[in-house]
Tab-separated table of C-alpha atoms in Angstrom:
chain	number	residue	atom	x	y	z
O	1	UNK	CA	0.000	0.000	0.000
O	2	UNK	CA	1.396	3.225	-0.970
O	3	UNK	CA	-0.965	5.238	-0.825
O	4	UNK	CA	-0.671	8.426	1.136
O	5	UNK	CA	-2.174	9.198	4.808
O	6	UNK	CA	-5.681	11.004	4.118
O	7	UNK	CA	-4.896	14.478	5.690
O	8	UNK	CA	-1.296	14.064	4.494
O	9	UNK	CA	-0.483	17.950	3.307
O	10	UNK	CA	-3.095	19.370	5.520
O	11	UNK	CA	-1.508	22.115	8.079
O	12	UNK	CA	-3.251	22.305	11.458
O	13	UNK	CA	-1.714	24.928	14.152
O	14	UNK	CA	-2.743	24.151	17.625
O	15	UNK	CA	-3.541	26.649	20.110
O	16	UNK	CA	-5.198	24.574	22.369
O	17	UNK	CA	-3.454	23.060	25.468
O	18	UNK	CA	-4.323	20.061	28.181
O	19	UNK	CA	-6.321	17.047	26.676
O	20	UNK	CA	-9.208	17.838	24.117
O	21	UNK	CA	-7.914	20.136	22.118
O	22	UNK	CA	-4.283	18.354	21.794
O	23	UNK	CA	-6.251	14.868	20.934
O	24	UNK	CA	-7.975	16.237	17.890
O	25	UNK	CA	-4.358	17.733	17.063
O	26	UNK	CA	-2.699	14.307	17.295
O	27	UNK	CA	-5.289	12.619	15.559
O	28	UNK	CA	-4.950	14.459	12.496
O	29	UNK	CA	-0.958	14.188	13.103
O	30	UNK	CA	-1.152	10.461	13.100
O	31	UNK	CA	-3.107	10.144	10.022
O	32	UNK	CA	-0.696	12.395	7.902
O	33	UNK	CA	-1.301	16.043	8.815
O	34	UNK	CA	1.645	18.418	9.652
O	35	UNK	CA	0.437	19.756	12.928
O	36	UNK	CA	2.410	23.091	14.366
O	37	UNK	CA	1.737	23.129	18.539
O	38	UNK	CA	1.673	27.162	19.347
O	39	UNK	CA	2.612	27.550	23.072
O	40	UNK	CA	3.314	30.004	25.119
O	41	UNK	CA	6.419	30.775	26.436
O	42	UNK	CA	5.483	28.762	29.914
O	43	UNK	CA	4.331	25.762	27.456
O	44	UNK	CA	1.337	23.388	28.063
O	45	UNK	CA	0.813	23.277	31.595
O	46	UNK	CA	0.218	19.554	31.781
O	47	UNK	CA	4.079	19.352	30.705
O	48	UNK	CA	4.598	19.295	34.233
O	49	UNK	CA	1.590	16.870	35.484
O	50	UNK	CA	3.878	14.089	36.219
O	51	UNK	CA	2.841	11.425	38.440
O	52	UNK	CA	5.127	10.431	41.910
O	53	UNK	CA	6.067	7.087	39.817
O	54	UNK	CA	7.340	9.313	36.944
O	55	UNK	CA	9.337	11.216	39.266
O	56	UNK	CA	11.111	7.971	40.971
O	57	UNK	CA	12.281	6.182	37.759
O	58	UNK	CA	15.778	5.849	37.597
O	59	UNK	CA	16.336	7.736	34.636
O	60	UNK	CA	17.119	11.593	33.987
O	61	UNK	CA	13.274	12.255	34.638
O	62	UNK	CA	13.276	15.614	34.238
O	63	UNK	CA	13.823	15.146	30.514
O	64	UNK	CA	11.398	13.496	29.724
O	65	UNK	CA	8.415	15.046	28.603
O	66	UNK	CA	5.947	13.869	30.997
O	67	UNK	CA	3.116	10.998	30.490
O	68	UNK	CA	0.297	13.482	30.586
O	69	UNK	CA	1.921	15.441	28.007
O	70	UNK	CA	2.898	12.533	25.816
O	71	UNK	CA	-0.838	11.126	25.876
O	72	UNK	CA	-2.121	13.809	23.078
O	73	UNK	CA	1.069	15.428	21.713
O	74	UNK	CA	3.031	12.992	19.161
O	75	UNK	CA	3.779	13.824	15.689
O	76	UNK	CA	4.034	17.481	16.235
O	77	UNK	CA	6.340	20.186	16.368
O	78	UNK	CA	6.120	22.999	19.182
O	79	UNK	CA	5.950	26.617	18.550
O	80	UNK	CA	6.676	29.464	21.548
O	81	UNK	CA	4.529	32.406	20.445
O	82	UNK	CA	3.737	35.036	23.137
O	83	UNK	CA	0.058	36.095	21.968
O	84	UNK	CA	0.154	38.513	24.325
O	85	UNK	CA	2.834	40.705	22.425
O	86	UNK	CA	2.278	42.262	19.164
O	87	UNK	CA	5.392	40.271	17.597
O	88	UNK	CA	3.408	37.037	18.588
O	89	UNK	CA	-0.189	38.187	17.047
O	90	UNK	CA	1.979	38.761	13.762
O	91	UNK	CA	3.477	35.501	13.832
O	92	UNK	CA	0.416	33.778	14.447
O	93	UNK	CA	-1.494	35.607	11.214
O	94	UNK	CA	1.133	34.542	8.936
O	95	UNK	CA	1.025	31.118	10.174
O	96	UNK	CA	-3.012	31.490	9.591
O	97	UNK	CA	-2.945	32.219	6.021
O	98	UNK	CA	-1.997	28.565	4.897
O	99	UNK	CA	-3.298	26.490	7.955
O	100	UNK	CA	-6.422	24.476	7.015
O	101	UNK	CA	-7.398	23.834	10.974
O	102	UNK	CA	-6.632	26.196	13.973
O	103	UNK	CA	-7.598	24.314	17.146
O	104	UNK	CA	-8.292	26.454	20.147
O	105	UNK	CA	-9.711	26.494	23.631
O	106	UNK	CA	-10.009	29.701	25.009
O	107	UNK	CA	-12.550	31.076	27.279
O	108	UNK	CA	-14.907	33.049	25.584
O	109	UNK	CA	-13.552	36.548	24.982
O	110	UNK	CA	-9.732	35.407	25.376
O	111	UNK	CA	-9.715	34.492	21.908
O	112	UNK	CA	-10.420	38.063	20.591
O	113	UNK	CA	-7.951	39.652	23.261
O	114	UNK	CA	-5.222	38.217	21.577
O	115	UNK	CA	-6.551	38.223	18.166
O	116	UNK	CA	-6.558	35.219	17.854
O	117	UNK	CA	-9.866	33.829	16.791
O	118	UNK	CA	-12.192	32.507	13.661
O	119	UNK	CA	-12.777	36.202	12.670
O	120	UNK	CA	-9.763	37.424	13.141
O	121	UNK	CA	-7.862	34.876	11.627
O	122	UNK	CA	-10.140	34.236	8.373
O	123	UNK	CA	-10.112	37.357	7.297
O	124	UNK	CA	-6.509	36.583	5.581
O	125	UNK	CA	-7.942	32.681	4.901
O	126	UNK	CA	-11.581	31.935	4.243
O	127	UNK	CA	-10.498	28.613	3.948
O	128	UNK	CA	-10.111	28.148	7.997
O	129	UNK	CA	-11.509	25.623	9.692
O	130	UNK	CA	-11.740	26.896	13.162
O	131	UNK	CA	-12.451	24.514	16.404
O	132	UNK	CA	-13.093	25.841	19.821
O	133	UNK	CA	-13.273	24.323	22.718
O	134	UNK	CA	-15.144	25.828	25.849
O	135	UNK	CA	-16.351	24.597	28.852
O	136	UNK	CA	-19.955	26.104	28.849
O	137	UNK	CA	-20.458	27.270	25.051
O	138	UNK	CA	-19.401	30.043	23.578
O	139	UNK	CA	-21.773	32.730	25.604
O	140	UNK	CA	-20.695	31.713	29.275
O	141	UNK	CA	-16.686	32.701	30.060
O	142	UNK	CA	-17.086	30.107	33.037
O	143	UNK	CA	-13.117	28.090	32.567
O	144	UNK	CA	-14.404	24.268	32.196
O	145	UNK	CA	-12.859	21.405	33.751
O	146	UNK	CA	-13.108	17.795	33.027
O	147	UNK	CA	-14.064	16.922	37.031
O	148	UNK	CA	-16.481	19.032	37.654
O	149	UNK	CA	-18.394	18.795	34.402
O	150	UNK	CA	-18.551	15.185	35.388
O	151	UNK	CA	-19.813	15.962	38.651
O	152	UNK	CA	-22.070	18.219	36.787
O	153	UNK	CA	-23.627	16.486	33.907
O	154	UNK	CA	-24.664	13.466	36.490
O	155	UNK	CA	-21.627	10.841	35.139
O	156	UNK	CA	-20.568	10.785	38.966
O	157	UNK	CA	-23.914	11.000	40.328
O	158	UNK	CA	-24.614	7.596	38.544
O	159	UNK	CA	-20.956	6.346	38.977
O	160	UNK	CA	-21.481	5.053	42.778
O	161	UNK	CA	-21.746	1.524	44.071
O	162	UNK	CA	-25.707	2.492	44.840
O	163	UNK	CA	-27.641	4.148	45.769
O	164	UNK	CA	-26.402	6.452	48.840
O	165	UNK	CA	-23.086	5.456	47.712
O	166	UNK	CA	-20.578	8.354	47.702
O	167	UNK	CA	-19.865	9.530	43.862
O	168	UNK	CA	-17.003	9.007	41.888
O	169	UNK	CA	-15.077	10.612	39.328
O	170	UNK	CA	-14.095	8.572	36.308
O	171	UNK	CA	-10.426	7.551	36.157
O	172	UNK	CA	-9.532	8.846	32.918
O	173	UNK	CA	-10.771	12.697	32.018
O	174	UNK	CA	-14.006	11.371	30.295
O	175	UNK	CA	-15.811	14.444	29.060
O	176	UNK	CA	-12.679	15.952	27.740
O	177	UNK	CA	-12.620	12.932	25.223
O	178	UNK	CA	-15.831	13.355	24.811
O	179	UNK	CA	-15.111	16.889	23.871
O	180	UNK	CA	-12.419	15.894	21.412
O	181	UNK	CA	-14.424	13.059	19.493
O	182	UNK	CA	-17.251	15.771	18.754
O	183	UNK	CA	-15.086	18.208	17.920
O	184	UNK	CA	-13.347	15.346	15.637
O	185	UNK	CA	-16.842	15.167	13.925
O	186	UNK	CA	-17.153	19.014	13.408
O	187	UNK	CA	-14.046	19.888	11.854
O	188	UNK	CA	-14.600	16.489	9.170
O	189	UNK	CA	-17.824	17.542	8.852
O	190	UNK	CA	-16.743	21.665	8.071
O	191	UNK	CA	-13.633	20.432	5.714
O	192	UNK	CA	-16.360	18.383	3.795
O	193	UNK	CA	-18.708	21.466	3.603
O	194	UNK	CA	-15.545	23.290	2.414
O	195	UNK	CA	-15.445	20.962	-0.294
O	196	UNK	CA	-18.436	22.068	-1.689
O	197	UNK	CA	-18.351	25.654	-0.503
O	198	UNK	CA	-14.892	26.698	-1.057
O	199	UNK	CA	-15.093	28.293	2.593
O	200	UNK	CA	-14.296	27.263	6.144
O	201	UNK	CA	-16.507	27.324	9.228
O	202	UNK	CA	-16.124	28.263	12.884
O	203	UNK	CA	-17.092	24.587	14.916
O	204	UNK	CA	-17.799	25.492	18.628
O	205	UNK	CA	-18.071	22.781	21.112
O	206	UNK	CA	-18.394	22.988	25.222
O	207	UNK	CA	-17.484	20.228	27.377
O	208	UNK	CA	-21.265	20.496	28.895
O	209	UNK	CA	-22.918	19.724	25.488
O	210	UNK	CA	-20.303	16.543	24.573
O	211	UNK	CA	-20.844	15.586	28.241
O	212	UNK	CA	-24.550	15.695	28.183
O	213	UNK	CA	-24.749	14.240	24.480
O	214	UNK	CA	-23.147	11.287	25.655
O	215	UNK	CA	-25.979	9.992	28.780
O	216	UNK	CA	-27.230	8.428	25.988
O	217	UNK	CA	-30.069	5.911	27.274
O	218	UNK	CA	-29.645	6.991	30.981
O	219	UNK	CA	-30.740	10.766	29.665
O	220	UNK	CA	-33.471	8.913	27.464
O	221	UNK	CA	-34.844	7.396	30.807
O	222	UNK	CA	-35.263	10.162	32.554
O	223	UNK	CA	-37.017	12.202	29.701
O	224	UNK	CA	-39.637	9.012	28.753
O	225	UNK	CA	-40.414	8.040	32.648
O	226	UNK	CA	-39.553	11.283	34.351
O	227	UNK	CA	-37.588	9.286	36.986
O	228	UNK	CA	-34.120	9.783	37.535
O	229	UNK	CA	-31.936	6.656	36.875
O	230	UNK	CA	-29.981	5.342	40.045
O	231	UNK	CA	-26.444	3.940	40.635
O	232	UNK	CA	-25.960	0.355	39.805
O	233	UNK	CA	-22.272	-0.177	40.519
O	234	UNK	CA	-21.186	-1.386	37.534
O	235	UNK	CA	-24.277	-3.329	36.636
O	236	UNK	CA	-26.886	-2.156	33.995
O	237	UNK	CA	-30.391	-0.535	34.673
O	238	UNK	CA	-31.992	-2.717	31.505
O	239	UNK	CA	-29.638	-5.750	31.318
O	240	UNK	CA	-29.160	-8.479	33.870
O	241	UNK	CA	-26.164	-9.822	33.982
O	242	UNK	CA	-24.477	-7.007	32.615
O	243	UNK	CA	-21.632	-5.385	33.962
O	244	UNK	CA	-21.945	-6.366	37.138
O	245	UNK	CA	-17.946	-7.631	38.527
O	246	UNK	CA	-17.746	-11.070	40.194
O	247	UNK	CA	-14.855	-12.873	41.827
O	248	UNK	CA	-13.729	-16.440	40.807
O	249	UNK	CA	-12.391	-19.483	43.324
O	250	UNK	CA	-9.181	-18.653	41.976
O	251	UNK	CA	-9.014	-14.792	42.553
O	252	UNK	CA	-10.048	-13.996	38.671
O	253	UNK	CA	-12.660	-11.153	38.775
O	254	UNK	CA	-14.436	-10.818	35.536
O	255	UNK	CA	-17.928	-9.525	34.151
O	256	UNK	CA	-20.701	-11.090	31.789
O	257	UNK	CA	-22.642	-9.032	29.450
O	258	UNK	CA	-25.403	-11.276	28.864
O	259	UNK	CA	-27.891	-9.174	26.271
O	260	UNK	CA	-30.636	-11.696	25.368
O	261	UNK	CA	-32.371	-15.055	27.108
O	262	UNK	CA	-30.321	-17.377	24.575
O	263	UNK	CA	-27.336	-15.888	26.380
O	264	UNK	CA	-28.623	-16.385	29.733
O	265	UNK	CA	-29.271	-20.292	28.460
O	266	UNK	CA	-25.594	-20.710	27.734
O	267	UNK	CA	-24.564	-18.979	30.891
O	268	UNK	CA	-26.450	-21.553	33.306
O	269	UNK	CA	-25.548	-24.487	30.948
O	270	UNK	CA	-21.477	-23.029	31.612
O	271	UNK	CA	-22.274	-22.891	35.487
O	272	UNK	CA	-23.889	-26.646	35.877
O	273	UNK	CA	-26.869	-24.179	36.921
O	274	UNK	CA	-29.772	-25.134	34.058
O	275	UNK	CA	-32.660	-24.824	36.253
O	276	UNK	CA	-32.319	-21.013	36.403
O	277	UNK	CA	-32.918	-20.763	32.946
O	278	UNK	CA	-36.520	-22.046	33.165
O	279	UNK	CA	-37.011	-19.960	36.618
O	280	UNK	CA	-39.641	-17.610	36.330
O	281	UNK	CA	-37.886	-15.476	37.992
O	282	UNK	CA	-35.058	-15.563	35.417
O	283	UNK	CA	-36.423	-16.797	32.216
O	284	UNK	CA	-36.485	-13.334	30.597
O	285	UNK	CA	-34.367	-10.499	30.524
O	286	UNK	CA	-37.338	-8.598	32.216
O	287	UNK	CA	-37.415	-11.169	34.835
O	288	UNK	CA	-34.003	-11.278	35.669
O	289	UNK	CA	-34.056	-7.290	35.784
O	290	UNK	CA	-37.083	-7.416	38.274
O	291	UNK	CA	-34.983	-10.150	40.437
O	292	UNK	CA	-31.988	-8.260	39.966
O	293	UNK	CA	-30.741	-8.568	43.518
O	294	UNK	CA	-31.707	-13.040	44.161
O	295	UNK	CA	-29.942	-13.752	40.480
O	296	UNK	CA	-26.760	-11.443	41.581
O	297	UNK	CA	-26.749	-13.382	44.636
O	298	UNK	CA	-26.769	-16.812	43.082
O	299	UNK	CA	-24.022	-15.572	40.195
O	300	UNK	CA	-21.943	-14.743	42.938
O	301	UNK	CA	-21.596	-17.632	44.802
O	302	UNK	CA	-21.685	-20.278	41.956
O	303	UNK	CA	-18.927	-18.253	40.482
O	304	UNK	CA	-16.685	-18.364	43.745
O	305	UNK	CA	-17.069	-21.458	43.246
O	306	UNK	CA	-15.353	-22.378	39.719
O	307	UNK	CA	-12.081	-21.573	38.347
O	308	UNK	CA	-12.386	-17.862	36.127
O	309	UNK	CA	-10.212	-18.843	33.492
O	310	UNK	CA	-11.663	-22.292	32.844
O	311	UNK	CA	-14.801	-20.771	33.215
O	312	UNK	CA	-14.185	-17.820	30.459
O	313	UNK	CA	-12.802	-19.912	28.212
O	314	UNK	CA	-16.448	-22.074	28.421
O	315	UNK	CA	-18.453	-18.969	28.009
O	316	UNK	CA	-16.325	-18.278	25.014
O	317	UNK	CA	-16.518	-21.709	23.277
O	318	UNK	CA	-20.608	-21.014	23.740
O	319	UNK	CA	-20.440	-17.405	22.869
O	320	UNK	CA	-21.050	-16.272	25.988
O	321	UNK	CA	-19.947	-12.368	26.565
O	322	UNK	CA	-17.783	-12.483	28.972
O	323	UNK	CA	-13.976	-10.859	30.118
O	324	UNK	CA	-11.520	-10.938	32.716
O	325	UNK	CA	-11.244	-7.325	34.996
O	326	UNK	CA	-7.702	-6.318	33.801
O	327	UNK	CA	-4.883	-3.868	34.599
O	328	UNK	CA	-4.013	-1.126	32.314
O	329	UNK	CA	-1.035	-3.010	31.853
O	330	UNK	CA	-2.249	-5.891	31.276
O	331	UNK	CA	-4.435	-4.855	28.469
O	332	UNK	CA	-2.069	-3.209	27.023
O	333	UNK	CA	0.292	-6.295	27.134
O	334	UNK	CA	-2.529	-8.518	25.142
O	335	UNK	CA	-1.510	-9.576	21.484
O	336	UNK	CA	-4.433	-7.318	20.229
O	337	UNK	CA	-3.611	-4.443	21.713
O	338	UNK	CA	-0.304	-4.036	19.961
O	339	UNK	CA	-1.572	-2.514	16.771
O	340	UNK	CA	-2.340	0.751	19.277
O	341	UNK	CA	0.847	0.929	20.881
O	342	UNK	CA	3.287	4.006	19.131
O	343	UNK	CA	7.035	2.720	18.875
O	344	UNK	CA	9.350	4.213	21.697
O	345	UNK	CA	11.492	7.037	20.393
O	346	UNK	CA	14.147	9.105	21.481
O	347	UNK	CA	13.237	11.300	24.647
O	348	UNK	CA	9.940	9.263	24.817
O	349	UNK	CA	8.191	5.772	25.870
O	350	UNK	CA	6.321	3.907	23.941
O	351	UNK	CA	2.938	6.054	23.119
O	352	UNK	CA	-0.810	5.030	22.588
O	353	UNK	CA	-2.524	6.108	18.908
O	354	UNK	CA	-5.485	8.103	19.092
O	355	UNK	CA	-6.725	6.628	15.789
O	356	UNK	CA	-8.762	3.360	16.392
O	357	UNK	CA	-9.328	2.572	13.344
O	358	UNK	CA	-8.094	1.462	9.618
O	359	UNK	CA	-8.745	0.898	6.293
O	360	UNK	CA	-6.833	-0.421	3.401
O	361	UNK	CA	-7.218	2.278	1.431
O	362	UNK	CA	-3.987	3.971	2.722
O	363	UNK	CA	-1.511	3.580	4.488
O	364	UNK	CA	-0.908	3.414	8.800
O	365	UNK	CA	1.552	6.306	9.879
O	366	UNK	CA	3.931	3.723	11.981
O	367	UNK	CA	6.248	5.866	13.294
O	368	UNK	CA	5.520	9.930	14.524
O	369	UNK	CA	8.335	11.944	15.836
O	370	UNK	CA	8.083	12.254	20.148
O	371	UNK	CA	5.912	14.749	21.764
O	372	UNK	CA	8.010	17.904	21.302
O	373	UNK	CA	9.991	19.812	23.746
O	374	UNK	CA	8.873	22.922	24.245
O	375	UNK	CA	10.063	25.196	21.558
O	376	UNK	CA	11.666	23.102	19.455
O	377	UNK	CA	10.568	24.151	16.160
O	378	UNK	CA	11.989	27.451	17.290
O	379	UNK	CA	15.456	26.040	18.234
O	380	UNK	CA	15.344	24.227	14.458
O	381	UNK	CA	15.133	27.662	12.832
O	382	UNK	CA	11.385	27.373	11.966
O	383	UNK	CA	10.222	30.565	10.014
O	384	UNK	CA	6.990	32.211	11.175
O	385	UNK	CA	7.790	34.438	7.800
O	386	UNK	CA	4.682	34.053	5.072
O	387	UNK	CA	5.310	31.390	2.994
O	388	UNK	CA	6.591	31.925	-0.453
O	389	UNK	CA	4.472	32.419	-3.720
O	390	UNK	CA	5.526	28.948	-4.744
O	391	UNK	CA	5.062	26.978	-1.195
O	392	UNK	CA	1.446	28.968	-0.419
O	393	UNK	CA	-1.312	27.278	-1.685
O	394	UNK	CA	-4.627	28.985	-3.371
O	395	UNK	CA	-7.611	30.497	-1.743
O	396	UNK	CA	-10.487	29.235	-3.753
O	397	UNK	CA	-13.234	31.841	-4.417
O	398	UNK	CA	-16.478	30.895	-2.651
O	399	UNK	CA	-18.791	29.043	-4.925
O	400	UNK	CA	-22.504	28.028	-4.504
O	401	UNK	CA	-23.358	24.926	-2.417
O	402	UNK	CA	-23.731	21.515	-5.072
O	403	UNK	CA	-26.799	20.538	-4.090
């Protein structure tokens, strides 16, 4: 395959920092795009988020960018621009004219302080494709942060062991992905407008909206019953089994996700148990869900009973959904997680792809350059200058929609 990465020529310039923003940027980076990281002169803060293991390794670790950091920035090259200072609004323009995305997460109004926003900027390029990220939308300057929007948009409310259980946060920052994937959509869906247009688009999206988009069928209960759903642990409000974690004889915890009565069948045949399948109380998925807490019960202590990994691989010889409860690291270890894993580099680890998935149609982008250290294009003699009549590439006039 020799095909070229789809976004391979496209220029993106990054002047968002922490997780959503830099995501989208290394997305496009890993399937071809040159992406520029603008920082200011005290760089992306989370360069400095390092975790007390980072800090005990053996190695130099203060040169090494840290694992934060490295989670959203490889295959880019980083920029110090101080868009405070005139010199640094100039430079920033003359990047603007031949960038196809600018990715930015300002609170409102910052932006146009340092003139650096989708009006501002496409005046010189009406071409841009603009994304910013905000924590409320575009009308509320409130500064948006992945915790409390998840306290706030009910994910921790329903993320308890029960009901009077004490909230949690998610362990990963959950609504900033979130964020990222529909801003992801936006700017594909404004550079395939632009197709058709000849123009760009400003693409707003708040961390609320992408947070409250994503309740999915717990928002859908509330709004059709007018009851709000409750904390389940890990189980599910609709499904039973599902979700739920039990612990084998042997120590191996694991989970079924058993969607439909066929399922269930194969589960009690796996578990010596077929009598429960012809239970009233457990024949049908509505049955089990109204007996929740006497088939939980009886799961649990027929499982304590049996070995986990003989009894996964059963449930997988009769199609059973089913998984062992795993360690980062050990998922990451697995055979099949490989294809995600970024080569370690220079200056780096290994690093995880945001791009989950492929086609044969061109080709994967195997090996990106290490997040950058701060500056780095500058120390390499990168020009901020306009780019030459040869290297700049046409605006297209703005022509009717093809409808």
């Amino acid at each position: 395959m020799n095909n070229p990465p789809p976004f391979a020529g496209l220029r993106v310039l990054e002047l968002a920092s922490v997780l959503a923003g830099p995501q989208v940027g290394q997305f496009f980076a890993e399937l071809g795009a040159e992406v520029l990281k603008v920082e200011s002169p005290a760089g992306d803060v989370t360069r400095t988020w390092k975790t007390t293991a980072e800090t005990q390794v053996s190695v130099a670790a203060d040169a090494l960018v840290s694992a934060y950091f490295s989670a959203s920035n490889w295959g880019k090259k980083s920029l110090v621009l101080d868009l405070a200072t005139p010199v640094g609004q100039a430079a920033l323009h003359r990047l603007a004219v031949s960038a196809d995305i600018v990715l930015a997460s300002y609170k409102p109004g910052d932006a146009e302080k340092l003139r650096a926003d989708y009006v501002t900027l496409s005046l010189a390029n009406p071409r841009l494709v603009y994304g910013h990220l905000t924590g409320y939308g575009p009308d509320n300057t409130r500064a948006g942060y992945d915790a409390v929007l998840q306290a706030e948009a009910g994910f921790m409310y329903l993320n308890a062991a029960g009901p009077g259980q004490p909230p949690q946060k998610m362990p990963v920052a959950m609504v900033d992905l979130l964020a990222a994937h529909q801003l992801k959509e936006g700017l594909l869906t404004a550079l395939f407008q632009r197709e058709r247009t000849g123009r760009g688009a400003l693409v707003q999206v708040s961390l609320l909206d992408s947070a409250l988009s994503a309740l999915a069928n717990q928002a859908s209960t509330y709004l059709v019953t007018g009851h709000d759903p409750q904390p389940l642990g890990s189980g599910h409000p609709s499904i039973v089994p599902y979700g739920t974690v039990y612990q084998a004889a042997d120590g191996r915890q694991l989970v079924l996700a058993v969607g439909s009565d066929g399922q269930f069948r194969q589960l009690c045949g796996a578990l010596h148990q077929p009598d429960w399948a012809s239970d009233n109380r457990f024949a049908t998925n509505a049955a089990r869900v109204a007996h929740r807490a006497e088939l939980e019960v009886l799961l649990t202590q027929r499982i304590a009973a049996v070995a986990g990994d003989a009894l996964l691989a059963e449930l997988e010889r009769r199609a059973v959904p089913a998984g062992a409860v795993r360690s980062v690291g050990e998922a990451l270890r697995q055979a099949s997680a490989q294809a995600m894993l970024l080569p370690a580099v220079a200056g780096a680890g290994a690093g995880l792809r945001t791009v989950a998935f492929r086609s044969p149609a061109w080709a994967a982008v195997h090996q990106l350059s290490a997040p950058p250290g701060l500056g780095s294009a500058n120390d390499s003699g990168f020009s901020t200058q306009s780019a030459t009549e040869s290297e700049t590439r046409a605006v297209l006039p703005c022509v009717p929609p093809v409808l």
